PDB file of C-alpha atoms in Angstrom:
ATOM      1  CA  UNK A   1       0.000   0.000   0.000  1.00 55.00           C
ATOM      2  CA  UNK A   2       1.251   3.469  -0.848  1.00 60.00           C
ATOM      3  CA  UNK A   3       2.440   5.589   2.041  1.00 73.00           C
ATOM      4  CA  UNK A   4       0.438   8.749   2.689  1.00 81.00           C
ATOM      5  CA  UNK A   5       2.402  11.986   2.717  1.00 89.00           C
ATOM      6  CA  UNK A   6      -0.512  14.427   2.737  1.00 94.00           C
ATOM      7  CA  UNK A   7      -2.975  14.394   5.595  1.00 93.00           C
ATOM      8  CA  UNK A   8      -6.650  13.930   4.804  1.00 91.00           C
ATOM      9  CA  UNK A   9      -7.388  17.392   6.235  1.00 93.00           C
ATOM     10  CA  UNK A  10      -4.758  19.101   4.061  1.00 94.00           C
ATOM     11  CA  UNK A  11      -5.833  17.090   1.022  1.00 93.00           C
ATOM     12  CA  UNK A  12      -9.532  17.881   1.479  1.00 90.00           C
ATOM     13  CA  UNK A  13      -8.733  21.565   1.969  1.00 91.00           C
ATOM     14  CA  UNK A  14      -6.635  21.729  -1.194  1.00 92.00           C
ATOM     15  CA  UNK A  15      -9.231  19.768  -3.160  1.00 90.00           C
ATOM     16  CA  UNK A  16     -11.953  22.163  -2.005  1.00 88.00           C
ATOM     17  CA  UNK A  17      -9.781  25.128  -3.033  1.00 87.00           C
ATOM     18  CA  UNK A  18      -9.346  23.826  -6.577  1.00 85.00           C
ATOM     19  CA  UNK A  19     -13.113  23.463  -6.822  1.00 76.00           C
ATOM     20  CA  UNK A  20     -13.152  20.688  -9.378  1.00 62.00           C
ATOM     21  CA  UNK A  21     -10.447  22.286 -11.487  1.00 59.00           C
ATOM     22  CA  UNK A  22     -12.127  25.564 -12.230  1.00 59.00           C
ATOM     23  CA  UNK A  23      -9.806  27.770 -14.229  1.00 67.00           C
ATOM     24  CA  UNK A  24      -7.661  29.401 -13.236  1.00 78.00           C
ATOM     25  CA  UNK A  25      -6.281  26.930 -10.728  1.00 79.00           C
ATOM     26  CA  UNK A  26      -5.261  28.328  -7.347  1.00 80.00           C
ATOM     27  CA  UNK A  27      -1.619  28.891  -6.445  1.00 88.00           C
ATOM     28  CA  UNK A  28       0.971  26.261  -7.320  1.00 91.00           C
ATOM     29  CA  UNK A  29       1.281  24.878  -3.757  1.00 93.00           C
ATOM     30  CA  UNK A  30      -2.467  24.325  -3.368  1.00 93.00           C
ATOM     31  CA  UNK A  31      -2.703  22.742  -6.806  1.00 93.00           C
ATOM     32  CA  UNK A  32       0.287  20.486  -6.085  1.00 95.00           C
ATOM     33  CA  UNK A  33      -1.209  19.401  -2.751  1.00 95.00           C
ATOM     34  CA  UNK A  34      -4.556  18.573  -4.383  1.00 95.00           C
ATOM     35  CA  UNK A  35      -2.883  16.610  -7.187  1.00 96.00           C
ATOM     36  CA  UNK A  36      -0.601  14.682  -4.840  1.00 96.00           C
ATOM     37  CA  UNK A  37      -3.416  13.921  -2.432  1.00 96.00           C
ATOM     38  CA  UNK A  38      -5.623  12.576  -5.216  1.00 96.00           C
ATOM     39  CA  UNK A  39      -2.761  10.491  -6.617  1.00 97.00           C
ATOM     40  CA  UNK A  40      -2.276   9.009  -3.140  1.00 97.00           C
ATOM     41  CA  UNK A  41      -6.007   8.315  -2.975  1.00 96.00           C
ATOM     42  CA  UNK A  42      -5.924   6.613  -6.385  1.00 96.00           C
ATOM     43  CA  UNK A  43      -3.077   4.351  -5.215  1.00 95.00           C
ATOM     44  CA  UNK A  44      -5.056   3.591  -2.054  1.00 95.00           C
ATOM     45  CA  UNK A  45      -8.309   2.736  -3.849  1.00 95.00           C
ATOM     46  CA  UNK A  46      -6.726   0.898  -6.788  1.00 95.00           C
ATOM     47  CA  UNK A  47      -3.517  -0.606  -5.390  1.00 94.00           C
ATOM     48  CA  UNK A  48      -0.984  -2.168  -7.700  1.00 89.00           C
ATOM     49  CA  UNK A  49       1.956  -1.388  -9.913  1.00 88.00           C
ATOM     50  CA  UNK A  50       0.812  -2.037 -13.463  1.00 89.00           C
ATOM     51  CA  UNK A  51      -0.145   1.543 -14.425  1.00 93.00           C
ATOM     52  CA  UNK A  52       1.880   4.689 -13.873  1.00 93.00           C
ATOM     53  CA  UNK A  53      -0.138   7.905 -13.622  1.00 97.00           C
ATOM     54  CA  UNK A  54       1.844  11.103 -14.208  1.00 97.00           C
ATOM     55  CA  UNK A  55       0.662  14.653 -13.550  1.00 97.00           C
ATOM     56  CA  UNK A  56       3.759  16.743 -14.240  1.00 97.00           C
ATOM     57  CA  UNK A  57       5.268  18.577 -12.520  1.00 96.00           C
ATOM     58  CA  UNK A  58       3.263  17.724  -9.410  1.00 96.00           C
ATOM     59  CA  UNK A  59       3.359  13.976  -8.976  1.00 96.00           C
ATOM     60  CA  UNK A  60       3.295  10.393 -10.128  1.00 96.00           C
ATOM     61  CA  UNK A  61       1.921   7.151  -8.727  1.00 94.00           C
ATOM     62  CA  UNK A  62       1.587   3.530  -9.637  1.00 91.00           C
ATOM     63  CA  UNK A  63      -1.755   1.778  -9.324  1.00 92.00           C
ATOM     64  CA  UNK A  64      -4.004  -1.004 -10.651  1.00 91.00           C
ATOM     65  CA  UNK A  65      -3.293  -4.667  -9.997  1.00 88.00           C
ATOM     66  CA  UNK A  66      -1.364  -6.554 -12.634  1.00 82.00           C
ATOM     67  CA  UNK A  67       2.186  -7.235 -13.720  1.00 73.00           C
ATOM     68  CA  UNK A  68       4.697  -5.204 -11.722  1.00 70.00           C
ATOM     69  CA  UNK A  69       6.876  -2.773 -13.620  1.00 62.00           C
ATOM     70  CA  UNK A  70      10.465  -2.438 -12.367  1.00 65.00           C
ATOM     71  CA  UNK A  71      12.686  -0.655 -14.913  1.00 68.00           C
ATOM     72  CA  UNK A  72      12.526   1.608 -17.930  1.00 69.00           C
ATOM     73  CA  UNK A  73       9.372   3.079 -19.364  1.00 70.00           C
ATOM     74  CA  UNK A  74       6.313   1.333 -17.940  1.00 74.00           C
ATOM     75  CA  UNK A  75       4.088  -0.465 -20.463  1.00 82.00           C
ATOM     76  CA  UNK A  76       0.958   1.285 -19.133  1.00 92.00           C
ATOM     77  CA  UNK A  77       1.231   5.047 -18.688  1.00 94.00           C
ATOM     78  CA  UNK A  78      -1.321   7.807 -18.190  1.00 97.00           C
ATOM     79  CA  UNK A  79      -0.186  11.426 -18.378  1.00 97.00           C
ATOM     80  CA  UNK A  80      -2.187  14.622 -18.098  1.00 97.00           C
ATOM     81  CA  UNK A  81      -1.999  18.175 -16.792  1.00 95.00           C
ATOM     82  CA  UNK A  82      -3.124  19.205 -13.307  1.00 94.00           C
ATOM     83  CA  UNK A  83      -6.372  20.846 -14.407  1.00 93.00           C
ATOM     84  CA  UNK A  84      -7.491  17.827 -16.390  1.00 94.00           C
ATOM     85  CA  UNK A  85      -6.494  15.427 -13.613  1.00 95.00           C
ATOM     86  CA  UNK A  86      -8.448  17.377 -11.016  1.00 94.00           C
ATOM     87  CA  UNK A  87     -11.466  17.557 -13.331  1.00 93.00           C
ATOM     88  CA  UNK A  88     -11.271  13.774 -13.768  1.00 95.00           C
ATOM     89  CA  UNK A  89     -11.006  12.972 -10.064  1.00 95.00           C
ATOM     90  CA  UNK A  90     -13.875  15.297  -9.142  1.00 92.00           C
ATOM     91  CA  UNK A  91     -16.151  14.124 -11.939  1.00 92.00           C
ATOM     92  CA  UNK A  92     -16.188  17.458 -13.764  1.00 91.00           C
ATOM     93  CA  UNK A  93     -15.096  15.620 -16.895  1.00 92.00           C
ATOM     94  CA  UNK A  94     -15.236  11.982 -17.916  1.00 95.00           C
ATOM     95  CA  UNK A  95     -12.354   9.761 -18.899  1.00 96.00           C
ATOM     96  CA  UNK A  96     -13.786   9.342 -22.397  1.00 96.00           C
ATOM     97  CA  UNK A  97     -14.231  13.094 -22.897  1.00 96.00           C
ATOM     98  CA  UNK A  98     -10.698  13.891 -21.682  1.00 96.00           C
ATOM     99  CA  UNK A  99      -9.152  11.235 -23.938  1.00 95.00           C
ATOM    100  CA  UNK A 100     -11.277  12.316 -26.913  1.00 95.00           C
ATOM    101  CA  UNK A 101     -10.203  15.958 -26.376  1.00 96.00           C
ATOM    102  CA  UNK A 102      -6.542  14.945 -26.318  1.00 96.00           C
ATOM    103  CA  UNK A 103      -6.157  16.067 -22.694  1.00 96.00           C
ATOM    104  CA  UNK A 104      -4.944  12.623 -21.566  1.00 97.00           C
ATOM    105  CA  UNK A 105      -2.177  10.539 -23.081  1.00 95.00           C
ATOM    106  CA  UNK A 106      -2.823   6.888 -22.228  1.00 94.00           C
ATOM    107  CA  UNK A 107      -0.770   3.995 -23.545  1.00 92.00           C
ATOM    108  CA  UNK A 108      -0.940   0.311 -22.802  1.00 89.00           C
ATOM    109  CA  UNK A 109      -3.726  -2.222 -22.344  1.00 86.00           C
ATOM    110  CA  UNK A 110      -4.350  -1.372 -18.689  1.00 86.00           C
ATOM    111  CA  UNK A 111      -4.113   2.420 -18.946  1.00 90.00           C
ATOM    112  CA  UNK A 112      -7.853   3.168 -19.025  1.00 92.00           C
ATOM    113  CA  UNK A 113      -8.943   4.687 -15.706  1.00 96.00           C
ATOM    114  CA  UNK A 114     -12.671   4.986 -16.427  1.00 95.00           C
ATOM    115  CA  UNK A 115     -13.458   2.248 -13.901  1.00 94.00           C
ATOM    116  CA  UNK A 116     -11.713   4.042 -11.009  1.00 96.00           C
ATOM    117  CA  UNK A 117     -12.566   7.691 -11.734  1.00 96.00           C
ATOM    118  CA  UNK A 118     -13.974   9.947 -10.430  1.00 96.00           C
ATOM    119  CA  UNK A 119     -12.530   9.588  -6.936  1.00 95.00           C
ATOM    120  CA  UNK A 120     -14.416  12.498  -5.397  1.00 92.00           C
ATOM    121  CA  UNK A 121     -17.624  13.199  -7.293  1.00 85.00           C
ATOM    122  CA  UNK A 122     -19.571  16.119  -5.876  1.00 69.00           C
ATOM    123  CA  UNK A 123     -22.209  13.770  -4.426  1.00 41.00           C
ATOM    124  CA  UNK A 124     -19.554  11.564  -2.799  1.00 43.00           C
ATOM    125  CA  UNK A 125     -17.887  12.929   0.286  1.00 43.00           C
ATOM    126  CA  UNK A 126     -16.057   9.706   1.138  1.00 41.00           C
ATOM    127  CA  UNK A 127     -12.389  10.509   1.528  1.00 40.00           C
ATOM    128  CA  UNK A 128     -10.079   7.899   3.005  1.00 40.00           C
ATOM    129  CA  UNK A 129      -8.036   8.785   6.024  1.00 38.00           C
TER     130      UNK A 129
END
């Protein structure tokens, strides 16, 4: 299981401040905290090492059960910007819409995250401690 670096209180506060990725995003530190917290939450809810999710420059995590990746470029990679990531995790955009719009680069058989997103839809206030 991934180790938590951001407290639930700090993560919830940052996530509330980004407001589902409304543009413009808040300051860099708040945005980074929200992104990192949600990446930690993704790793917690969908543990594994078969998919690498990158949100440069703020963070990266591995998730989803399957073959473990150990060296080089992972076979299953998802990469997107902070605004798109936060919109995905809050349910303000769908996986299909983000991919169709070219806002997400996803490669590999296991790289689709539609089954695990959104993490924090507006009607869902469950946030893991």
